[in-house]
Short mmCIF file of C-alpha atoms in Angstrom, two decimals:
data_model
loop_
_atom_site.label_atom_id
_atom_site.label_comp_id
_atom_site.label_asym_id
_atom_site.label_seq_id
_atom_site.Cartn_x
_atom_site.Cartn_y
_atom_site.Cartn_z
CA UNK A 15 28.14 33.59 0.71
CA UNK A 16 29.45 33.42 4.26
CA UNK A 17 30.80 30.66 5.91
CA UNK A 18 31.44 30.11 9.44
CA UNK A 19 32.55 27.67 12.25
CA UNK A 20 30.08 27.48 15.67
CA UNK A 21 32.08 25.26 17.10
CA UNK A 22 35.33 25.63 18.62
CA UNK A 23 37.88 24.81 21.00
CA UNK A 24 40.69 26.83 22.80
CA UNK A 25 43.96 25.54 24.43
CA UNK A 26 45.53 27.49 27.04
CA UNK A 27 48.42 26.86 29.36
CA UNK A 28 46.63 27.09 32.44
CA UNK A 29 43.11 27.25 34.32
CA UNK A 30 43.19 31.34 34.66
CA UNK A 31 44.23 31.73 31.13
CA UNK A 32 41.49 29.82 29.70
CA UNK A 33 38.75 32.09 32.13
CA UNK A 34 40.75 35.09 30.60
CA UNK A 35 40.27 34.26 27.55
CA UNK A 36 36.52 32.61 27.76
CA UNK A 37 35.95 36.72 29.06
CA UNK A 38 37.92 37.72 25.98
CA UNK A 39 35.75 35.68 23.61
CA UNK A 40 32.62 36.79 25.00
CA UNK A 41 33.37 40.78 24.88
CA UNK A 42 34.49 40.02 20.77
CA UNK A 43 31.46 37.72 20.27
CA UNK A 44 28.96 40.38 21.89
CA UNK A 45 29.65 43.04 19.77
CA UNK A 46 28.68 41.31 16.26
CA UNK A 47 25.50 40.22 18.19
CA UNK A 48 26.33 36.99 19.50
CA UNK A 49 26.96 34.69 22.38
CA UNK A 50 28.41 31.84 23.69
CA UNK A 51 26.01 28.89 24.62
CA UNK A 52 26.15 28.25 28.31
CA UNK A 53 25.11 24.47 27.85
CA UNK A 54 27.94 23.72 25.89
CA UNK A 55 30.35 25.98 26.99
CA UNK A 56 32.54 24.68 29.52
CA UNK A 57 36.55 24.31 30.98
CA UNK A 58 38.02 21.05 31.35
CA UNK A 59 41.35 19.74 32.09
CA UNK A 60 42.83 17.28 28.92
CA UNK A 61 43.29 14.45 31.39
CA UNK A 62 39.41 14.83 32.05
CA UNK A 63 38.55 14.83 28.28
CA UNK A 64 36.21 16.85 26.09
CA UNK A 65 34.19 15.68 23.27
CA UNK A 66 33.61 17.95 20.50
CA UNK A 67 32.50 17.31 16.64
CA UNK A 68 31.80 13.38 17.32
CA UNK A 69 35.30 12.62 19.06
CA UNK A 70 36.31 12.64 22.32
CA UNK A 71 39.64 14.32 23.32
CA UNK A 72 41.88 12.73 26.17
CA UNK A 73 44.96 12.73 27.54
CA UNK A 74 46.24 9.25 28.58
CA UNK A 75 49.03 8.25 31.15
CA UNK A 76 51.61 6.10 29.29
CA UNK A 77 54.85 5.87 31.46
CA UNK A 78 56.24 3.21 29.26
CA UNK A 79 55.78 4.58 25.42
CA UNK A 80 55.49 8.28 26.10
CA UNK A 81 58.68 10.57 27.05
CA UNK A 82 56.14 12.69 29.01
CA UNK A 83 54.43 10.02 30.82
CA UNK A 84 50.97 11.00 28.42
CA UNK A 85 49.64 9.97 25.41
CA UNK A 86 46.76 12.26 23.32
CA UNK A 87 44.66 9.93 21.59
CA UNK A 88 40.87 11.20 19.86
CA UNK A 89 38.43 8.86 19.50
CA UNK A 90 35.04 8.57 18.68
CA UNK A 91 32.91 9.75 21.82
CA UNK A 92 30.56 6.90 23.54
CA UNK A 93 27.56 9.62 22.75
CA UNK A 94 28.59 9.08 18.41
CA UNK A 95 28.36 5.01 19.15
CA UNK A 96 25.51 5.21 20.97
CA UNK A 97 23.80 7.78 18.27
CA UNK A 98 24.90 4.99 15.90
CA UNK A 99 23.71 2.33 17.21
CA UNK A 100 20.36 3.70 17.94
CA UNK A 101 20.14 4.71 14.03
CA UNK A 102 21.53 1.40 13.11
CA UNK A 103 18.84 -0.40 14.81
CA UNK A 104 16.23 1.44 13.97
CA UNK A 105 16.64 0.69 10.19
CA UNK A 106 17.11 -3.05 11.29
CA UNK A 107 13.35 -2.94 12.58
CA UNK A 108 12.08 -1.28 9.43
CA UNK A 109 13.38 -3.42 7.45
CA UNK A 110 11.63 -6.82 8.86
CA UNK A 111 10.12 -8.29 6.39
CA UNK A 112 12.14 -6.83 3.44
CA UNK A 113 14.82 -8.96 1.38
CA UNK A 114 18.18 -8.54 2.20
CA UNK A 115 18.82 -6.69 -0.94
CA UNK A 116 17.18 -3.90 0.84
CA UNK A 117 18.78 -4.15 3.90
CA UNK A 118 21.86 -3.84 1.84
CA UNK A 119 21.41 -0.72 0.12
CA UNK A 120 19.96 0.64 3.50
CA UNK A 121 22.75 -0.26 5.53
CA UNK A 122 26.21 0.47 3.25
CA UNK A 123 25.49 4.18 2.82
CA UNK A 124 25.37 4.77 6.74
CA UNK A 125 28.44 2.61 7.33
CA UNK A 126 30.55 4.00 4.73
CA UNK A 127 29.80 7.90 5.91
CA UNK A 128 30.26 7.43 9.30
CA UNK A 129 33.15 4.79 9.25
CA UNK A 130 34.75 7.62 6.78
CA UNK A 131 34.28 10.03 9.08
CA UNK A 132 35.89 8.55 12.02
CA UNK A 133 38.75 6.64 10.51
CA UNK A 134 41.08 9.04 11.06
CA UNK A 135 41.24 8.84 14.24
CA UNK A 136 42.06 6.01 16.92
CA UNK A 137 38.97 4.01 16.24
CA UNK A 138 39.94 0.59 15.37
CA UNK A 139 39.03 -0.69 18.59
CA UNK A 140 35.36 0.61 18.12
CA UNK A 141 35.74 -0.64 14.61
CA UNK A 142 35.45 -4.21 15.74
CA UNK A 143 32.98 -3.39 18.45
CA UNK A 144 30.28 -2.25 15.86
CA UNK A 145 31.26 -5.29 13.80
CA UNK A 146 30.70 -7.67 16.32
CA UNK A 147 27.08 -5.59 17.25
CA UNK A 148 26.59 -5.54 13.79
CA UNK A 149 26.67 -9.63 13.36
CA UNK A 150 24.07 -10.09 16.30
CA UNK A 151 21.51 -7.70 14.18
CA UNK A 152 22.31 -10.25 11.26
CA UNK A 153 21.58 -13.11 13.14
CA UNK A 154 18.48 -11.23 14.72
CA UNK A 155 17.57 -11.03 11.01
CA UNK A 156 17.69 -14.25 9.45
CA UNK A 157 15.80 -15.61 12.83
CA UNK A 158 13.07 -13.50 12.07
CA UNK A 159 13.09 -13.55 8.38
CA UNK A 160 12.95 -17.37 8.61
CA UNK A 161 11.56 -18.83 12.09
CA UNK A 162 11.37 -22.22 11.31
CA UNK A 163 15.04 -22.98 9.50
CA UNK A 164 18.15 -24.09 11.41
CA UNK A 165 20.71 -22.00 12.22
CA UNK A 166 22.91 -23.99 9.43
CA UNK A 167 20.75 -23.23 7.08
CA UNK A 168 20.88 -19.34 7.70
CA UNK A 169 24.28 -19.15 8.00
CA UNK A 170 24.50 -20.84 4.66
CA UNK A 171 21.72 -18.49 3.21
CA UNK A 172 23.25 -15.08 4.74
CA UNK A 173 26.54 -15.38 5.44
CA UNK A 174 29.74 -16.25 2.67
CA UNK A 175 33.37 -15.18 1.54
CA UNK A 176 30.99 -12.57 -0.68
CA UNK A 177 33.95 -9.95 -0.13
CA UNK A 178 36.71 -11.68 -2.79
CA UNK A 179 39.37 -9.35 -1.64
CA UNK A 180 39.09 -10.51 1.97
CA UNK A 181 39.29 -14.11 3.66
CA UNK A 182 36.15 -13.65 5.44
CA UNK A 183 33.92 -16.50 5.54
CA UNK A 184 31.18 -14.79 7.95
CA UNK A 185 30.33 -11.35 5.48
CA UNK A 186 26.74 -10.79 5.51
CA UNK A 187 24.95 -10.60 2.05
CA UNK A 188 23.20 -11.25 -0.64
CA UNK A 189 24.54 -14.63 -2.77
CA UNK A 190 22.21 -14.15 -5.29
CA UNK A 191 23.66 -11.39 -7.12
CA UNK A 192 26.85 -11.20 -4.66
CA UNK A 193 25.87 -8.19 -2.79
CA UNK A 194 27.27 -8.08 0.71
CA UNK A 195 26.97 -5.64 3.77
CA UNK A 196 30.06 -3.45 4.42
CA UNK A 197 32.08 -4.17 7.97
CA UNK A 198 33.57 -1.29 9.71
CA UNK A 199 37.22 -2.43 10.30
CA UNK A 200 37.32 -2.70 6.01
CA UNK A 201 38.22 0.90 6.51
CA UNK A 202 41.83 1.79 7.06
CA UNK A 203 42.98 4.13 9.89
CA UNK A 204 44.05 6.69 7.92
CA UNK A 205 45.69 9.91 10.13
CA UNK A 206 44.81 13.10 8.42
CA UNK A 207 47.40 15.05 6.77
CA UNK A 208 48.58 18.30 8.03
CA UNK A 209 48.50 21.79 5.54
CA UNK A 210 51.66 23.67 5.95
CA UNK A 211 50.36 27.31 7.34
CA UNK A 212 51.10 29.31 4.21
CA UNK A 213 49.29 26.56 1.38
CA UNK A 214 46.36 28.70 0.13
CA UNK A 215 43.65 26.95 -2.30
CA UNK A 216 43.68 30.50 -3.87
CA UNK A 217 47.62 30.33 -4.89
CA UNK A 218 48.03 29.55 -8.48
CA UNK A 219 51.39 28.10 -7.60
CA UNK A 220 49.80 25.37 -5.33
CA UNK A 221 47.09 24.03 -8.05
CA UNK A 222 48.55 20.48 -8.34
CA UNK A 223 49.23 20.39 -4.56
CA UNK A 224 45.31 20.78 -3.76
CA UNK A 225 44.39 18.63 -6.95
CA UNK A 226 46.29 15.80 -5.02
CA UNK A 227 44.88 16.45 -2.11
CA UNK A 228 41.56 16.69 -3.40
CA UNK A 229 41.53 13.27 -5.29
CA UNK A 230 42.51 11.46 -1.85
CA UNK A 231 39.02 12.12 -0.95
CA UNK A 232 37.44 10.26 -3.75
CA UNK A 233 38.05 6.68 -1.10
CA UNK A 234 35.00 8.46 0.70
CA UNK A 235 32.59 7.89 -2.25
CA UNK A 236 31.22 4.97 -3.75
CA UNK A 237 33.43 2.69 -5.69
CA UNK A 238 31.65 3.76 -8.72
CA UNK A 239 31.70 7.43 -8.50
CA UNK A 240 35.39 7.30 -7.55
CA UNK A 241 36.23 6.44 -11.34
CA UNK A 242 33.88 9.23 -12.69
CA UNK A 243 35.33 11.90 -9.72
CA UNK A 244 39.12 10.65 -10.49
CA UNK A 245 38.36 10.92 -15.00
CA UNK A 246 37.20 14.65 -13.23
CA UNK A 247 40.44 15.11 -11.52
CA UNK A 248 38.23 15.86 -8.43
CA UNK A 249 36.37 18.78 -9.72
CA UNK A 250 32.76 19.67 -10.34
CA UNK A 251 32.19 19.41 -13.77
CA UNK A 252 29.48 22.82 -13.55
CA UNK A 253 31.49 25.06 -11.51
CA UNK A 254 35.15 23.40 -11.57
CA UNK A 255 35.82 23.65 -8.16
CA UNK A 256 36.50 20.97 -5.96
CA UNK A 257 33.83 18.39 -5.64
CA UNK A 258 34.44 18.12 -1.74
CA UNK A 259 34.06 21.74 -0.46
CA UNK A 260 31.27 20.26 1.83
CA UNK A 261 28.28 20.26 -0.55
CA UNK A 262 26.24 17.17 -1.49
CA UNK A 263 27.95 15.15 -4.40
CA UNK A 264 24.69 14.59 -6.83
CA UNK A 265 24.90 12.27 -10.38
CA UNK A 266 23.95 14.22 -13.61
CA UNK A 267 23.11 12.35 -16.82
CA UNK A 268 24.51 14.68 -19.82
CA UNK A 269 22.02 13.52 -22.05
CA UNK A 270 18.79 13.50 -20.11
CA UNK A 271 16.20 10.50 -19.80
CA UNK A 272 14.12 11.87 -21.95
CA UNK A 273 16.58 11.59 -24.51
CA UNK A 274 17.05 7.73 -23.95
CA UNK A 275 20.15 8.82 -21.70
CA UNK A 276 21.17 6.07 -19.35
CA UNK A 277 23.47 5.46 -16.26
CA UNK A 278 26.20 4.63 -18.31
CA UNK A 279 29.96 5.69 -16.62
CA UNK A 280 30.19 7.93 -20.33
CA UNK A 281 26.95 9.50 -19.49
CA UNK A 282 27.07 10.94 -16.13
CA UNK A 283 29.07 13.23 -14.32
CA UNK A 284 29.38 14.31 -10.59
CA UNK A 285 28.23 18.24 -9.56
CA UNK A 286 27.68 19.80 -6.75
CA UNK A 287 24.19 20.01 -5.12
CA UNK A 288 23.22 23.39 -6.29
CA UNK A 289 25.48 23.34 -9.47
CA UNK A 290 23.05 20.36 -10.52
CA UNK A 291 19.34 22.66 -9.56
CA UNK A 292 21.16 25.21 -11.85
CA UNK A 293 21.89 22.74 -14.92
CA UNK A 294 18.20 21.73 -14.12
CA UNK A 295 16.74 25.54 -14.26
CA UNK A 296 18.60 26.48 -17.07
CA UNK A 297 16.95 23.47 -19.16
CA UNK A 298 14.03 24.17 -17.69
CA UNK A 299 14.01 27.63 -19.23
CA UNK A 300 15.50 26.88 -22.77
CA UNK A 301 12.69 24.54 -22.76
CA UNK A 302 10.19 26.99 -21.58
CA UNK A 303 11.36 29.25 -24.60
CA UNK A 304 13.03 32.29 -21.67
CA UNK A 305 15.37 34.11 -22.60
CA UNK A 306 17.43 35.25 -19.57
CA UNK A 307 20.29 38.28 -19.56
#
């Protein structure tokens, strides 16, 4: 397998340098067959900003907390909170009519994986921006879900302190079973940590370094596939590689339905996308009587 990046970005000292090497770039790139894209190819000056992989890029005057008089701050670009938004509020309208258990389980999953993505970066501020955007769609819910009740009564029905670890009174949910919608300022700014230049996943000597590093990732899953991915020590339990090389995370029951298995914490175990097709196949042909060598 080969992996590569399409996306990339180039720093240069001046506005001639970066032409130079924009020329340079496209003389290497045209040999192996390719080229650069035209529409998103393009120089800028920091102070103008760029956006690129969901944040935007900026320099910032700051004469009274900067030595330099600037500030670099990346953020999430208007384009990713307007993307949001729009994605956000189109599962809001397909979900009129359904119970707020729904909503619930429809909601959390986009939250968490793009409040994940961004919180390492300077994002608090749109943090509380969804959060607030987020409340009217709740509102816009319960008025629609029940016309003819008082707003006391929804906010009664809806809305609680269904987040123990917080003092929130106003957390969207369901009181039945004490199921609540996430927010997106739950999730700590969290700058990401640099590699040193010579730390190779492929040293031997470095194992425990990347293990660490590897089980900091589990705060990205689900609170109950962080205990099975930390009892893994972050690895895939097919291939032993780390779980979060990029690949879909999938659940995989060790003893199979079939077999009265259940979704017990001692009976599953987290693979990798393609590491869990191959446990599949491979039952598939033991069942099937195949030999394969």
């Amino acid at each position: 397998m080969v992996r590569y990046a399409d996306d990339f970005v180039v720093f240069c000292e001046t506005k001639e340098d970066a032409e130079r090497c924009q020329d340079i770039l496209s003389e290497w790139l045209e040999i192996r067959g390719l080229q650069l894209s035209k529409e998103k190819t393009k120089i800028s000056h920091l102070t103008e900003g760029f956006d690129f992989l969901g944040f935007n890029i900026k320099h910032y005057k700051a004469t009274k907390t900067a030595k330099t008089g600037w500030k670099l701050l990346i953020k999430p670009s208007k384009n990713s909170v307007k993307k949001l938004r729009a994605k956000l509020r189109d599962e809001w309208q397909s979900l009129v009519g359904f119970n707020v258990a729904t909503v619930i389980k429809r909601l959390n999953p986009i939250i968490r994986g793009w409040a994940n993505y961004f919180r390492i970066s300077v994002a608090s501020e749109t943090f509380r921006s969804l959060d607030h955007w987020m409340f009217q769609r709740e509102c816009i819910y319960g008025r629609r879900t029940h016309p003819q009740k008082p707003k006391w009564w929804k906010a009664k029905k809806y809305f609680g302190r269904l987040n123990l670890e917080r003092n929130d009174q106003w957390v969207f949910g369901d009181k039945t079973y004490g199921a609540y919608l996430l927010k997106f300022n739950w999730f700590l700014i969290e700058r990401h940590t640099l590699i040193p230049g010579n730390y190779s996943p492929d040293n031997p000597k470095l194992q425990d370094y990347w293990a660490k590093r590897y089980l900091v990732k589990t705060k990205d899953l689900t609170l109950s596939k962080q205990k099975i991915a930390k009892r893994q020590k972050g690895k895939c339990s097919k291939c032993g590689e780390s779980l979060f090389n990029g690949e879909e995370i999938h659940q995989h029951r060790k003893k199979p339905g079939k077999e009265g298995g259940n979704y017990t914490y001692s009976n599953i175990e987290l693979v990798h996308l393609y590491c869990h097709q191959q446990i599949h196949a491979t039952e598939k042909t033991v069942d099937n009587s195949i030999v394969l060598k």
